[in-house]
mmCIF file of C-alpha atoms and ligand atoms in Angstrom:
data_model
loop_
_atom_site.group_PDB
_atom_site.id
_atom_site.type_symbol
_atom_site.label_atom_id
_atom_site.label_comp_id
_atom_site.label_asym_id
_atom_site.label_seq_id
_atom_site.Cartn_x
_atom_site.Cartn_y
_atom_site.Cartn_z
ATOM 1 C CA MET A 1 -97.670 -100.683 -49.634
ATOM 2 C CA LYS A 2 -97.921 -97.120 -48.418
ATOM 3 C CA ARG A 3 -100.843 -96.448 -50.738
ATOM 4 C CA LEU A 4 -102.693 -99.538 -49.504
ATOM 5 C CA ALA A 5 -102.269 -98.433 -45.916
ATOM 6 C CA ALA A 6 -103.630 -94.998 -46.723
ATOM 7 C CA ILE A 7 -106.701 -96.431 -48.415
ATOM 8 C CA PHE A 8 -107.312 -98.722 -45.486
ATOM 9 C CA VAL A 9 -107.272 -95.829 -43.011
ATOM 10 C CA LEU A 10 -109.631 -93.843 -45.195
ATOM 11 C CA ALA A 11 -112.022 -96.775 -45.393
ATOM 12 C CA VAL A 12 -112.069 -97.077 -41.614
ATOM 13 C CA LEU A 13 -112.771 -93.372 -41.174
ATOM 14 C CA VAL A 14 -115.534 -93.279 -43.751
ATOM 15 C CA GLY A 15 -116.975 -96.609 -42.741
ATOM 16 C CA SER A 16 -117.829 -97.751 -39.266
ATOM 17 C CA VAL A 17 -116.681 -94.888 -37.038
ATOM 18 C CA PRO A 18 -118.171 -91.632 -38.241
ATOM 19 C CA ALA A 19 -117.366 -89.429 -35.236
ATOM 20 C CA ALA A 20 -114.591 -86.866 -35.418
ATOM 21 C CA PHE A 21 -111.600 -87.840 -33.399
ATOM 22 C CA PRO A 22 -111.907 -86.785 -29.756
ATOM 23 C CA GLY A 23 -109.558 -84.388 -28.088
ATOM 24 C CA ILE A 24 -108.501 -83.504 -24.563
ATOM 25 C CA SER A 25 -108.283 -79.811 -23.896
ATOM 26 C CA ARG A 26 -108.009 -77.265 -21.180
ATOM 27 C CA GLY A 27 -111.661 -76.594 -21.145
ATOM 28 C CA SER A 28 -114.073 -73.864 -20.524
ATOM 29 C CA ASP A 29 -113.766 -70.935 -18.154
ATOM 30 C CA LEU A 30 -115.995 -71.571 -15.168
ATOM 31 C CA PRO A 31 -117.506 -69.069 -12.715
ATOM 32 C CA SER A 32 -115.126 -67.758 -10.056
ATOM 33 C CA ALA A 33 -115.510 -68.713 -6.397
ATOM 34 C CA GLU A 34 -116.591 -65.115 -5.678
ATOM 35 C CA ARG A 35 -119.395 -65.286 -8.220
ATOM 36 C CA VAL A 36 -120.625 -68.655 -6.970
ATOM 37 C CA ALA A 37 -120.588 -67.358 -3.374
ATOM 38 C CA GLU A 38 -122.622 -64.319 -4.439
ATOM 39 C CA TYR A 39 -125.200 -66.604 -6.078
ATOM 40 C CA LEU A 40 -125.389 -68.836 -3.002
ATOM 41 C CA TYR A 41 -125.780 -65.793 -0.758
ATOM 42 C CA THR A 42 -128.785 -64.406 -2.634
ATOM 43 C CA HIS A 43 -130.626 -67.712 -2.096
ATOM 44 C CA ALA A 44 -129.524 -67.984 1.548
ATOM 45 C CA SER A 45 -130.494 -64.383 2.336
ATOM 46 C CA GLY A 46 -134.220 -65.087 2.283
ATOM 47 C CA GLY A 47 -134.881 -62.410 -0.322
ATOM 48 C CA PRO A 48 -136.804 -60.403 -1.243
ATOM 49 C CA TRP A 49 -136.534 -61.775 -4.770
ATOM 50 C CA GLN A 50 -138.199 -60.524 -7.941
ATOM 51 C CA SER A 51 -140.239 -62.540 -10.392
ATOM 52 C CA GLY A 52 -141.113 -60.195 -13.228
ATOM 53 C CA PRO A 53 -141.493 -56.461 -12.653
ATOM 54 C CA ASN A 54 -144.461 -56.503 -10.265
ATOM 55 C CA TYR A 55 -144.008 -59.486 -8.002
ATOM 56 C CA SER A 56 -141.584 -60.134 -5.184
ATOM 57 C CA TRP A 57 -141.493 -62.648 -2.370
ATOM 58 C CA SER A 58 -139.253 -63.704 0.494
ATOM 59 C CA HIS A 59 -138.556 -66.614 2.855
ATOM 60 C CA GLU A 60 -136.838 -67.168 6.145
ATOM 61 C CA ALA A 61 -133.045 -66.926 5.943
ATOM 62 C CA GLY A 62 -130.915 -70.037 5.432
ATOM 63 C CA LEU A 63 -129.807 -72.237 2.558
ATOM 64 C CA VAL A 64 -130.962 -75.839 2.990
ATOM 65 C CA ARG A 65 -130.488 -78.961 0.930
ATOM 66 C CA PHE A 66 -131.716 -82.537 1.188
ATOM 67 C CA ALA A 67 -129.574 -84.492 3.679
ATOM 68 C CA VAL A 68 -129.426 -87.456 1.284
ATOM 69 C CA PRO A 69 -130.273 -87.446 -2.438
ATOM 70 C CA PRO A 70 -134.075 -87.117 -2.736
ATOM 71 C CA THR A 71 -136.327 -89.479 -4.657
ATOM 72 C CA VAL A 72 -138.268 -87.889 -7.514
ATOM 73 C CA ARG A 73 -141.740 -89.251 -8.277
ATOM 74 C CA LEU A 74 -143.950 -88.343 -11.229
ATOM 75 C CA ALA A 75 -147.682 -87.979 -10.608
ATOM 76 C CA GLU A 76 -149.941 -90.631 -12.143
ATOM 77 C CA GLY A 77 -151.646 -89.683 -15.372
ATOM 78 C CA MET A 78 -148.779 -87.842 -17.063
ATOM 79 C CA SER A 79 -148.723 -88.009 -20.859
ATOM 80 C CA LYS A 80 -145.800 -89.801 -22.543
ATOM 81 C CA ARG A 81 -144.423 -86.442 -23.638
ATOM 82 C CA GLU A 82 -144.681 -84.967 -20.132
ATOM 83 C CA ARG A 83 -142.945 -88.035 -18.754
ATOM 84 C CA ALA A 84 -140.083 -87.709 -21.268
ATOM 85 C CA ILE A 85 -139.792 -83.960 -20.515
ATOM 86 C CA SER A 86 -139.631 -84.747 -16.796
ATOM 87 C CA MET A 87 -136.979 -87.423 -17.345
ATOM 88 C CA GLN A 88 -134.906 -84.988 -19.414
ATOM 89 C CA ALA A 89 -135.157 -82.277 -16.726
ATOM 90 C CA ILE A 90 -134.083 -84.764 -14.032
ATOM 91 C CA ALA A 91 -131.238 -85.938 -16.312
ATOM 92 C CA LEU A 92 -129.960 -82.378 -16.829
ATOM 93 C CA ILE A 93 -129.775 -81.851 -13.060
ATOM 94 C CA ASN A 94 -128.107 -85.225 -12.512
ATOM 95 C CA ARG A 95 -125.497 -84.497 -15.191
ATOM 96 C CA ALA A 96 -124.361 -81.564 -13.012
ATOM 97 C CA LEU A 97 -123.988 -83.681 -9.869
ATOM 98 C CA PRO A 98 -121.555 -86.460 -8.930
ATOM 99 C CA PHE A 99 -123.130 -89.912 -9.273
ATOM 100 C CA ASP A 100 -123.516 -90.482 -5.512
ATOM 101 C CA GLN A 101 -125.600 -87.276 -5.249
ATOM 102 C CA HIS A 102 -127.919 -88.036 -8.176
ATOM 103 C CA LEU A 103 -131.658 -87.650 -7.687
ATOM 104 C CA ARG A 104 -133.150 -91.109 -7.288
ATOM 105 C CA PHE A 105 -136.183 -92.185 -9.251
ATOM 106 C CA GLY A 106 -139.247 -93.628 -7.503
ATOM 107 C CA PRO A 107 -142.604 -95.134 -8.507
ATOM 108 C CA ASP A 108 -145.420 -92.886 -9.707
ATOM 109 C CA ALA A 109 -146.998 -90.698 -7.024
ATOM 110 C CA PRO A 110 -150.724 -90.122 -6.482
ATOM 111 C CA ALA A 111 -152.021 -87.140 -8.454
ATOM 112 C CA GLY A 112 -153.377 -84.047 -6.726
ATOM 113 C CA VAL A 113 -151.086 -83.773 -3.699
ATOM 114 C CA ALA A 114 -148.356 -81.459 -5.009
ATOM 115 C CA TRP A 115 -150.427 -78.328 -4.380
ATOM 116 C CA ASP A 116 -150.928 -78.215 -0.631
ATOM 117 C CA TRP A 117 -147.894 -76.059 -0.056
ATOM 118 C CA LYS A 118 -149.429 -73.867 2.634
ATOM 119 C CA GLY A 119 -149.820 -77.025 4.716
ATOM 120 C CA GLY A 120 -146.148 -77.924 4.160
ATOM 121 C CA LEU A 121 -146.855 -80.636 1.565
ATOM 122 C CA PRO A 122 -148.413 -83.041 4.117
ATOM 123 C CA ASP A 123 -148.881 -85.822 1.556
ATOM 124 C CA VAL A 124 -145.337 -85.735 0.182
ATOM 125 C CA PRO A 125 -143.172 -88.119 2.281
ATOM 126 C CA ASP A 126 -139.822 -87.056 3.724
ATOM 127 C CA GLY A 127 -136.968 -86.930 1.234
ATOM 128 C CA GLN A 128 -139.200 -86.905 -1.863
ATOM 129 C CA ILE A 129 -139.962 -84.491 -4.705
ATOM 130 C CA PHE A 130 -143.286 -84.841 -6.563
ATOM 131 C CA ILE A 131 -143.713 -83.530 -10.107
ATOM 132 C CA GLU A 132 -147.210 -83.029 -11.462
ATOM 133 C CA PHE A 133 -148.653 -81.553 -14.657
ATOM 134 C CA VAL A 134 -152.023 -80.011 -13.786
ATOM 135 C CA ASP A 135 -154.884 -78.801 -16.022
ATOM 136 C CA GLY A 136 -154.376 -75.076 -15.534
ATOM 137 C CA ASN A 137 -152.271 -72.705 -13.479
ATOM 138 C CA PRO A 138 -150.497 -74.108 -10.431
ATOM 139 C CA ARG A 139 -152.265 -73.235 -7.206
ATOM 140 C CA GLY A 140 -150.413 -70.583 -5.185
ATOM 141 C CA GLY A 141 -147.449 -68.532 -6.296
ATOM 142 C CA ARG A 142 -147.353 -65.521 -8.547
ATOM 143 C CA PRO A 143 -150.664 -64.753 -10.296
ATOM 144 C CA GLY A 144 -150.580 -66.074 -13.845
ATOM 145 C CA SER A 145 -147.489 -68.225 -13.358
ATOM 146 C CA GLN A 146 -147.371 -71.422 -15.379
ATOM 147 C CA ALA A 147 -145.172 -73.424 -13.031
ATOM 148 C CA LEU A 148 -144.356 -73.511 -9.338
ATOM 149 C CA GLY A 149 -141.723 -75.221 -7.241
ATOM 150 C CA HIS A 150 -142.138 -75.400 -3.498
ATOM 151 C CA GLN A 151 -140.005 -76.539 -0.549
ATOM 152 C CA ALA A 152 -141.387 -77.952 2.692
ATOM 153 C CA THR A 153 -138.835 -76.780 5.253
ATOM 154 C CA ILE A 154 -138.499 -77.037 9.024
ATOM 155 C CA LEU A 155 -137.595 -73.798 10.809
ATOM 156 C CA GLU A 156 -135.791 -73.004 14.037
ATOM 157 C CA TYR A 157 -135.490 -69.738 15.929
ATOM 158 C CA ASP A 158 -131.922 -68.433 16.116
ATOM 159 C CA ALA A 159 -131.786 -66.275 19.262
ATOM 160 C CA GLN A 160 -128.336 -64.921 18.415
ATOM 161 C CA GLN A 161 -129.454 -63.606 15.027
ATOM 162 C CA GLY A 162 -132.958 -62.852 16.288
ATOM 163 C CA ARG A 163 -134.715 -64.607 13.397
ATOM 164 C CA TRP A 164 -136.329 -67.809 12.225
ATOM 165 C CA GLU A 165 -134.085 -69.854 9.933
ATOM 166 C CA LYS A 166 -134.526 -72.787 7.605
ATOM 167 C CA LYS A 167 -132.850 -75.800 9.193
ATOM 168 C CA HIS A 168 -134.091 -78.803 7.264
ATOM 169 C CA LEU A 169 -135.439 -79.413 3.754
ATOM 170 C CA ARG A 170 -138.039 -82.132 4.257
ATOM 171 C CA ALA A 171 -139.730 -82.498 0.839
ATOM 172 C CA SER A 172 -140.560 -80.558 -2.334
ATOM 173 C CA ALA A 173 -143.130 -80.415 -5.086
ATOM 174 C CA VAL A 174 -143.350 -78.972 -8.583
ATOM 175 C CA GLU A 175 -146.508 -78.168 -10.523
ATOM 176 C CA MET A 176 -146.516 -77.440 -14.266
ATOM 177 C CA ASN A 177 -149.466 -76.144 -16.316
ATOM 178 C CA SER A 178 -150.176 -79.052 -18.658
ATOM 179 C CA VAL A 179 -152.417 -76.999 -20.987
ATOM 180 C CA PHE A 180 -149.927 -74.148 -21.327
ATOM 181 C CA PHE A 181 -146.935 -76.347 -22.190
ATOM 182 C CA ARG A 182 -148.844 -78.687 -24.516
ATOM 183 C CA ASP A 183 -148.441 -76.409 -27.548
ATOM 184 C CA ARG A 184 -144.975 -75.111 -26.751
ATOM 185 C CA PRO A 185 -141.598 -76.499 -27.798
ATOM 186 C CA ASP A 186 -140.160 -79.266 -25.644
ATOM 187 C CA TRP A 187 -137.178 -77.203 -24.558
ATOM 188 C CA GLN A 188 -139.386 -74.571 -22.916
ATOM 189 C CA ALA A 189 -141.078 -77.122 -20.687
ATOM 190 C CA VAL A 190 -137.712 -78.728 -19.864
ATOM 191 C CA SER A 191 -136.130 -75.370 -18.991
ATOM 192 C CA VAL A 192 -139.013 -74.269 -16.763
ATOM 193 C CA LEU A 193 -139.170 -77.667 -15.059
ATOM 194 C CA VAL A 194 -135.418 -77.569 -14.344
ATOM 195 C CA HIS A 195 -135.892 -74.085 -12.809
ATOM 196 C CA GLU A 196 -138.662 -75.343 -10.519
ATOM 197 C CA LEU A 197 -136.757 -78.505 -9.576
ATOM 198 C CA ILE A 198 -133.739 -76.426 -8.553
ATOM 199 C CA HIS A 199 -136.063 -74.361 -6.315
ATOM 200 C CA GLY A 200 -137.094 -77.707 -4.826
ATOM 201 C CA LEU A 201 -133.474 -78.786 -4.306
ATOM 202 C CA GLY A 202 -132.674 -75.759 -2.169
ATOM 203 C CA PHE A 203 -132.302 -72.539 -4.165
ATOM 204 C CA ALA A 204 -135.434 -70.732 -3.054
ATOM 205 C CA GLY A 205 -134.886 -67.415 -4.816
ATOM 206 C CA HIS A 206 -133.879 -65.774 -8.063
ATOM 207 C CA PRO A 207 -130.275 -64.552 -8.095
ATOM 208 C CA GLY A 208 -130.929 -61.174 -9.751
ATOM 209 C CA LYS A 209 -130.150 -59.273 -12.951
ATOM 210 C CA ASP A 210 -126.393 -59.840 -12.636
ATOM 211 C CA PHE A 211 -127.088 -63.520 -13.291
ATOM 212 C CA ALA A 212 -128.832 -63.331 -16.661
ATOM 213 C CA ASP A 213 -126.984 -66.532 -17.645
ATOM 214 C CA SER A 214 -128.692 -68.514 -14.875
ATOM 215 C CA ILE A 215 -131.716 -70.766 -15.329
ATOM 216 C CA MET A 216 -132.757 -69.519 -11.866
ATOM 217 C CA GLU A 217 -132.902 -65.901 -13.029
ATOM 218 C CA ASP A 218 -134.452 -66.685 -16.412
ATOM 219 C CA SER A 219 -136.536 -69.851 -16.416
ATOM 220 C CA TRP A 220 -136.862 -69.573 -20.227
ATOM 221 C CA PHE A 221 -133.089 -69.805 -20.677
ATOM 222 C CA ARG A 222 -132.691 -72.398 -23.402
ATOM 223 C CA LEU A 223 -130.894 -75.443 -22.018
ATOM 224 C CA ASN A 224 -129.008 -77.562 -24.512
ATOM 225 C CA GLY A 225 -127.774 -80.778 -22.948
ATOM 226 C CA SER A 226 -126.363 -79.265 -19.753
ATOM 227 C CA LEU A 227 -127.124 -76.675 -17.072
ATOM 228 C CA PRO A 228 -125.674 -73.154 -17.321
ATOM 229 C CA ASP A 229 -122.216 -72.967 -15.715
ATOM 230 C CA ILE A 230 -123.310 -70.868 -12.750
ATOM 231 C CA ASP A 231 -126.221 -73.127 -11.761
ATOM 232 C CA MET A 232 -124.053 -76.214 -12.240
ATOM 233 C CA ALA A 233 -121.276 -74.846 -10.031
ATOM 234 C CA ALA A 234 -123.700 -73.700 -7.329
ATOM 235 C CA LEU A 235 -125.552 -77.035 -7.233
ATOM 236 C CA GLN A 236 -122.215 -78.844 -6.945
ATOM 237 C CA VAL A 237 -121.208 -76.635 -4.011
ATOM 238 C CA LEU A 238 -124.582 -77.075 -2.311
ATOM 239 C CA TYR A 239 -124.519 -80.886 -2.606
ATOM 240 C CA THR A 240 -120.790 -81.595 -2.201
ATOM 241 C CA LYS A 241 -119.289 -78.815 -0.069
ATOM 242 C CA LEU A 242 -121.984 -77.246 2.145
ATOM 243 C CA SER A 243 -123.750 -78.901 5.052
ATOM 244 C CA GLU A 244 -127.489 -79.550 5.206
ATOM 245 C CA ASP A 245 -128.150 -75.987 6.367
ATOM 246 C CA THR A 246 -125.995 -72.882 5.932
ATOM 247 C CA GLU A 247 -126.587 -69.409 7.321
ATOM 248 C CA PRO A 248 -126.026 -66.536 4.878
ATOM 249 C CA GLU A 249 -123.246 -65.112 7.069
ATOM 250 C CA ASP A 250 -121.249 -68.338 6.631
ATOM 251 C CA ILE A 251 -121.088 -68.090 2.830
ATOM 252 C CA SER A 252 -117.946 -66.637 1.257
ATOM 253 C CA ALA A 253 -115.566 -67.467 -1.566
ATOM 254 C CA GLN A 254 -113.218 -68.961 1.063
ATOM 255 C CA SER A 255 -115.979 -71.247 2.381
ATOM 256 C CA LEU A 256 -115.944 -73.026 -1.005
ATOM 257 C CA GLY A 257 -112.378 -74.280 -0.359
ATOM 258 C CA ALA A 258 -109.968 -74.944 -3.234
ATOM 259 C CA TRP A 259 -111.688 -73.838 -6.450
ATOM 260 C CA ASP A 260 -111.035 -74.638 -10.137
ATOM 261 C CA ASP A 261 -112.251 -71.917 -12.475
ATOM 262 C CA GLU A 262 -111.176 -73.845 -15.540
ATOM 263 C CA SER A 263 -112.172 -77.366 -16.534
ATOM 264 C CA THR A 264 -110.436 -80.175 -18.378
ATOM 265 C CA ASP A 265 -112.653 -81.430 -21.206
ATOM 266 C CA ILE A 266 -112.822 -84.474 -23.404
ATOM 267 C CA THR A 267 -114.934 -83.606 -26.427
ATOM 268 C CA GLY A 268 -116.126 -85.366 -29.555
ATOM 269 C CA VAL A 269 -117.866 -83.737 -32.515
ATOM 270 C CA LEU A 270 -120.191 -85.465 -34.941
ATOM 271 C CA GLY A 271 -121.801 -83.178 -37.508
ATOM 272 C CA PRO A 272 -123.748 -80.529 -35.556
ATOM 273 C CA VAL A 273 -123.581 -82.499 -32.293
ATOM 274 C CA SER A 274 -120.859 -82.120 -29.708
ATOM 275 C CA PHE A 275 -120.630 -84.377 -26.693
ATOM 276 C CA GLY A 276 -118.152 -85.152 -23.972
ATOM 277 C CA VAL A 277 -117.256 -84.794 -20.312
ATOM 278 C CA ARG A 278 -116.007 -81.765 -18.396
ATOM 279 C CA HIS A 279 -114.033 -82.230 -15.221
ATOM 280 C CA ALA A 280 -113.569 -79.527 -12.557
ATOM 281 C CA ASN A 281 -113.866 -79.290 -8.779
ATOM 282 C CA ASN A 282 -113.805 -83.093 -8.480
ATOM 283 C CA VAL A 283 -116.983 -83.523 -10.530
ATOM 284 C CA SER A 284 -117.181 -85.028 -14.023
ATOM 285 C CA VAL A 285 -120.092 -83.550 -15.961
ATOM 286 C CA PRO A 286 -121.243 -85.215 -19.184
ATOM 287 C CA PHE A 287 -122.777 -82.927 -21.810
ATOM 288 C CA THR A 288 -124.270 -82.881 -25.289
ATOM 289 C CA SER A 289 -125.316 -80.040 -27.529
ATOM 290 C CA GLY A 290 -126.956 -79.670 -30.904
ATOM 291 C CA SER A 291 -130.060 -78.279 -32.579
ATOM 292 C CA GLU A 292 -133.466 -79.560 -31.544
ATOM 293 C CA PRO A 293 -135.584 -81.076 -34.365
ATOM 294 C CA SER A 294 -138.761 -79.167 -35.185
ATOM 295 C CA LYS A 295 -140.987 -82.234 -34.746
ATOM 296 C CA PRO A 296 -141.107 -85.203 -32.360
ATOM 297 C CA LEU A 297 -139.399 -88.399 -33.574
ATOM 298 C CA ALA A 298 -142.830 -90.029 -33.994
ATOM 299 C CA GLU A 299 -143.714 -87.380 -36.625
ATOM 300 C CA SER A 300 -140.388 -87.449 -38.448
ATOM 301 C CA GLY A 301 -141.813 -88.989 -41.623
ATOM 302 C CA LEU A 302 -139.672 -92.101 -41.216
ATOM 303 C CA SER A 303 -141.691 -95.235 -41.884
ATOM 304 C CA LYS A 304 -143.476 -96.338 -38.730
ATOM 305 C CA THR A 305 -142.652 -99.956 -39.368
ATOM 306 C CA ARG A 306 -138.935 -99.317 -39.238
ATOM 307 C CA VAL A 307 -136.372 -99.940 -36.580
ATOM 308 C CA VAL A 308 -134.079 -96.939 -36.990
ATOM 309 C CA THR A 309 -130.430 -97.104 -35.936
ATOM 310 C CA TRP A 310 -127.910 -94.366 -35.153
ATOM 311 C CA ARG A 311 -124.194 -95.225 -34.887
ATOM 312 C CA GLY A 312 -121.346 -93.251 -33.397
ATOM 313 C CA GLU A 313 -118.959 -92.973 -30.531
ATOM 314 C CA LEU A 314 -118.865 -92.823 -26.722
ATOM 315 C CA LEU A 315 -116.319 -90.877 -24.670
ATOM 316 C CA GLY A 316 -116.029 -90.918 -20.917
ATOM 317 C CA LEU A 317 -114.041 -90.680 -17.723
ATOM 318 C CA THR A 318 -113.713 -93.181 -14.895
ATOM 319 C CA PRO A 319 -113.689 -91.938 -11.275
ATOM 320 C CA LYS A 320 -109.864 -92.048 -11.464
ATOM 321 C CA LEU A 321 -110.024 -89.964 -14.694
ATOM 322 C CA ARG A 322 -108.899 -92.650 -17.088
ATOM 323 C CA THR A 323 -110.483 -91.915 -20.464
ATOM 324 C CA VAL A 324 -112.876 -94.457 -21.936
ATOM 325 C CA ALA A 325 -113.902 -94.711 -25.597
ATOM 326 C CA GLY A 326 -116.079 -97.070 -27.596
ATOM 327 C CA THR A 327 -118.823 -97.460 -30.147
ATOM 328 C CA ALA A 328 -122.395 -96.258 -29.515
ATOM 329 C CA THR A 329 -125.441 -97.754 -31.241
ATOM 330 C CA VAL A 330 -128.973 -96.492 -30.567
ATOM 331 C CA SER A 331 -131.947 -98.309 -32.120
ATOM 332 C CA VAL A 332 -135.627 -97.346 -31.866
ATOM 333 C CA ALA A 333 -138.685 -99.209 -33.155
ATOM 334 C CA LEU A 334 -140.858 -96.329 -34.370
ATOM 335 C CA LEU A 335 -144.072 -98.288 -33.837
ATOM 336 C CA THR A 336 -143.502 -98.655 -30.095
ATOM 337 C CA MET A 337 -140.932 -95.890 -29.448
ATOM 338 C CA CYS A 338 -138.919 -98.451 -27.487
ATOM 339 C CA GLY A 339 -135.403 -99.543 -28.308
ATOM 340 C CA THR A 340 -131.880 -100.096 -27.111
ATOM 341 C CA ALA A 341 -128.672 -98.183 -26.478
ATOM 342 C CA LYS A 342 -125.617 -100.423 -26.803
ATOM 343 C CA PHE A 343 -122.019 -99.482 -26.172
ATOM 344 C CA THR A 344 -119.378 -101.873 -27.436
ATOM 345 C CA ASN A 345 -115.622 -102.128 -27.839
ATOM 346 C CA LEU A 346 -115.226 -100.063 -24.645
ATOM 347 C CA ARG A 347 -111.562 -99.451 -23.911
ATOM 348 C CA SER A 348 -109.811 -97.373 -21.277
ATOM 349 C CA PHE A 349 -106.692 -95.236 -21.638
ATOM 350 C CA PRO A 350 -104.301 -93.546 -19.177
ATOM 351 C CA VAL A 351 -105.456 -90.608 -17.044
ATOM 352 C CA LEU A 352 -106.810 -87.761 -19.230
ATOM 353 C CA SER A 353 -105.072 -89.097 -22.310
ATOM 354 C CA THR A 354 -106.557 -88.836 -25.785
ATOM 355 C CA PRO A 355 -108.160 -92.134 -26.827
ATOM 356 C CA THR A 356 -106.967 -93.748 -30.037
ATOM 357 C CA ARG A 357 -108.922 -95.906 -32.444
ATOM 358 C CA ARG A 358 -106.855 -98.873 -31.429
ATOM 359 C CA GLY A 359 -105.032 -99.507 -28.202
ATOM 360 C CA GLY A 360 -106.113 -99.030 -24.643
ATOM 361 C CA VAL A 361 -107.231 -101.894 -22.449
ATOM 362 C CA ARG A 362 -110.692 -103.395 -22.361
ATOM 363 C CA TRP A 363 -112.956 -101.503 -19.928
ATOM 364 C CA GLY A 364 -115.126 -103.866 -17.857
ATOM 365 C CA ASP A 365 -116.381 -106.616 -20.151
ATOM 366 C CA GLY A 366 -116.252 -104.149 -23.041
ATOM 367 C CA THR A 367 -120.001 -103.670 -23.429
ATOM 368 C CA LEU A 368 -122.983 -101.899 -21.835
ATOM 369 C CA ASP A 369 -126.586 -102.567 -22.885
ATOM 370 C CA TYR A 370 -129.712 -100.595 -21.996
ATOM 371 C CA GLU A 371 -133.369 -100.666 -22.920
ATOM 372 C CA ILE A 372 -134.659 -97.207 -23.768
ATOM 373 C CA ARG A 373 -137.955 -95.417 -24.332
ATOM 374 C CA VAL A 374 -138.518 -92.309 -26.456
ATOM 375 C CA GLY A 375 -141.010 -89.505 -25.749
ATOM 376 C CA SER A 376 -141.089 -86.549 -28.146
ATOM 377 C CA ASN A 377 -137.361 -86.001 -28.838
ATOM 378 C CA TYR A 378 -135.914 -87.388 -25.609
ATOM 379 C CA LEU A 379 -134.762 -90.880 -24.733
ATOM 380 C CA TYR A 380 -134.250 -92.427 -21.316
ATOM 381 C CA SER A 381 -133.230 -95.865 -20.095
ATOM 382 C CA THR A 382 -135.810 -98.205 -18.571
ATOM 383 C CA GLY A 383 -133.591 -101.211 -17.807
ATOM 384 C CA GLY A 384 -130.442 -103.097 -18.628
ATOM 385 C CA ASP A 385 -126.990 -102.698 -17.131
ATOM 386 C CA ALA A 386 -126.433 -100.614 -13.983
ATOM 387 C CA GLY A 387 -126.553 -96.873 -14.586
ATOM 388 C CA VAL A 388 -128.720 -94.381 -16.432
ATOM 389 C CA VAL A 389 -128.818 -93.346 -20.102
ATOM 390 C CA SER A 390 -130.515 -90.141 -21.240
ATOM 391 C CA GLY A 391 -130.391 -88.258 -24.508
ATOM 392 C CA SER A 392 -131.956 -86.078 -27.186
ATOM 393 C CA PHE A 393 -132.417 -86.342 -30.918
ATOM 394 C CA TYR A 394 -130.774 -83.586 -32.900
ATOM 395 C CA GLY A 395 -130.698 -82.079 -36.360
ATOM 396 C CA ASP A 396 -133.037 -81.970 -39.330
ATOM 397 C CA ASN A 397 -135.068 -85.113 -39.701
ATOM 398 C CA HIS A 398 -133.586 -86.611 -36.507
ATOM 399 C CA ARG A 399 -130.354 -87.459 -38.246
ATOM 400 C CA TYR A 400 -128.393 -87.336 -34.976
ATOM 401 C CA VAL A 401 -128.706 -88.363 -31.353
ATOM 402 C CA GLY A 402 -126.602 -87.305 -28.374
ATOM 403 C CA GLY A 403 -126.776 -88.521 -24.805
ATOM 404 C CA THR A 404 -125.043 -89.536 -21.617
ATOM 405 C CA VAL A 405 -124.292 -92.704 -19.655
ATOM 406 C CA GLU A 406 -123.839 -92.306 -15.909
ATOM 407 C CA ARG A 407 -122.744 -95.037 -13.514
ATOM 408 C CA SER A 408 -120.706 -95.270 -10.347
ATOM 409 C CA ASP A 409 -117.696 -96.371 -12.427
ATOM 410 C CA LEU A 410 -118.159 -94.245 -15.586
ATOM 411 C CA THR A 411 -119.366 -90.784 -16.652
ATOM 412 C CA ALA A 412 -119.713 -90.690 -20.435
ATOM 413 C CA ALA A 413 -121.438 -89.032 -23.382
ATOM 414 C CA PHE A 414 -122.116 -90.203 -26.894
ATOM 415 C CA GLY A 415 -123.038 -88.899 -30.310
ATOM 416 C CA ALA A 416 -124.402 -90.972 -33.186
ATOM 417 C CA ARG A 417 -125.699 -90.527 -36.738
ATOM 418 C CA ARG A 418 -128.599 -92.249 -38.479
HETATM 419 ZN ZN1 ZN B 1 -138.593 -69.265 -9.758
#
């Protein structure tokens, strides 16, 4: 009897549920309130900031953010790869933010209007961010730069301080050099685009040499399924704790309020992919990490007529921090690069408790279904249940996929194996 039971358990582990068992842990060390305040101050100060050894620039003082989450629009005419890179960059920023502060996604924008930054982006409507890949260097900015993010702000004169200050972030635009990024790895374009988007969301400057771990100091910092801790923490403060405009003198560690410098994590591991959710400072952040394949999925050598399926596990947190676990199945038709992401057997468990293979109570109706599209090595949802799915293929020969599911009632990540 005992032997039979043991064999049964082994069969279950080897068979349908390949992911390593998840764990709850005291998580990672996060930046201190002092360090986050220092980062915020450099952006609020107005500069001057450095970009490379021979170029510096400055702005009016003041740290501004969008009053309500902005709508991002991609310029018409983007290639499928550029679109997938843009979706991944937007997803990385949204993973750092609580769901109600996520960037919204709008219809394609007309091409050719993201450049008129000296005129204050007259053709970009209020509350919007345009992203465009252009045939050559972006117009304006540092000579020779391959990407540019610009804010259209409204200024007011502060008689007490004797200076003009940024009071309102009206709109933003990002330009990327399409030719330059065409022959470079995906992650470089994603990293640079995230850097420019964060300029557009409010952080106008570069935080300086003491912040070598920031995507805002080093736009070639290799992102792997999440933002660097410092940028994540600062974006969270900007969009959840600060008002629409903040003067540099009002920024201090105390102004951040109660501050967690350690997170609670729920993490799963599947081969070289780890995935999970980190919770700190009232924000649940889903993450994935792994090694990027050397070729796009379309060039993987897998037969083009196939529908390829990856199976694994989902782990998540509800807004009340109950843990959620279930099965993840991602399928892609290689001919069309369209497919589905399905999550089944979704169960919830008590607050921050470790999920078990059995047990828990059914979460929702137990399933979530999404239609997805793949560009290069990134996937993003195009329809289905409420919420957004994004992810990346990982490992040699695209053997793995990792991604996130974000909804008002669930923040989750998944890993799966082909
Ligand atoms: Zn920059």
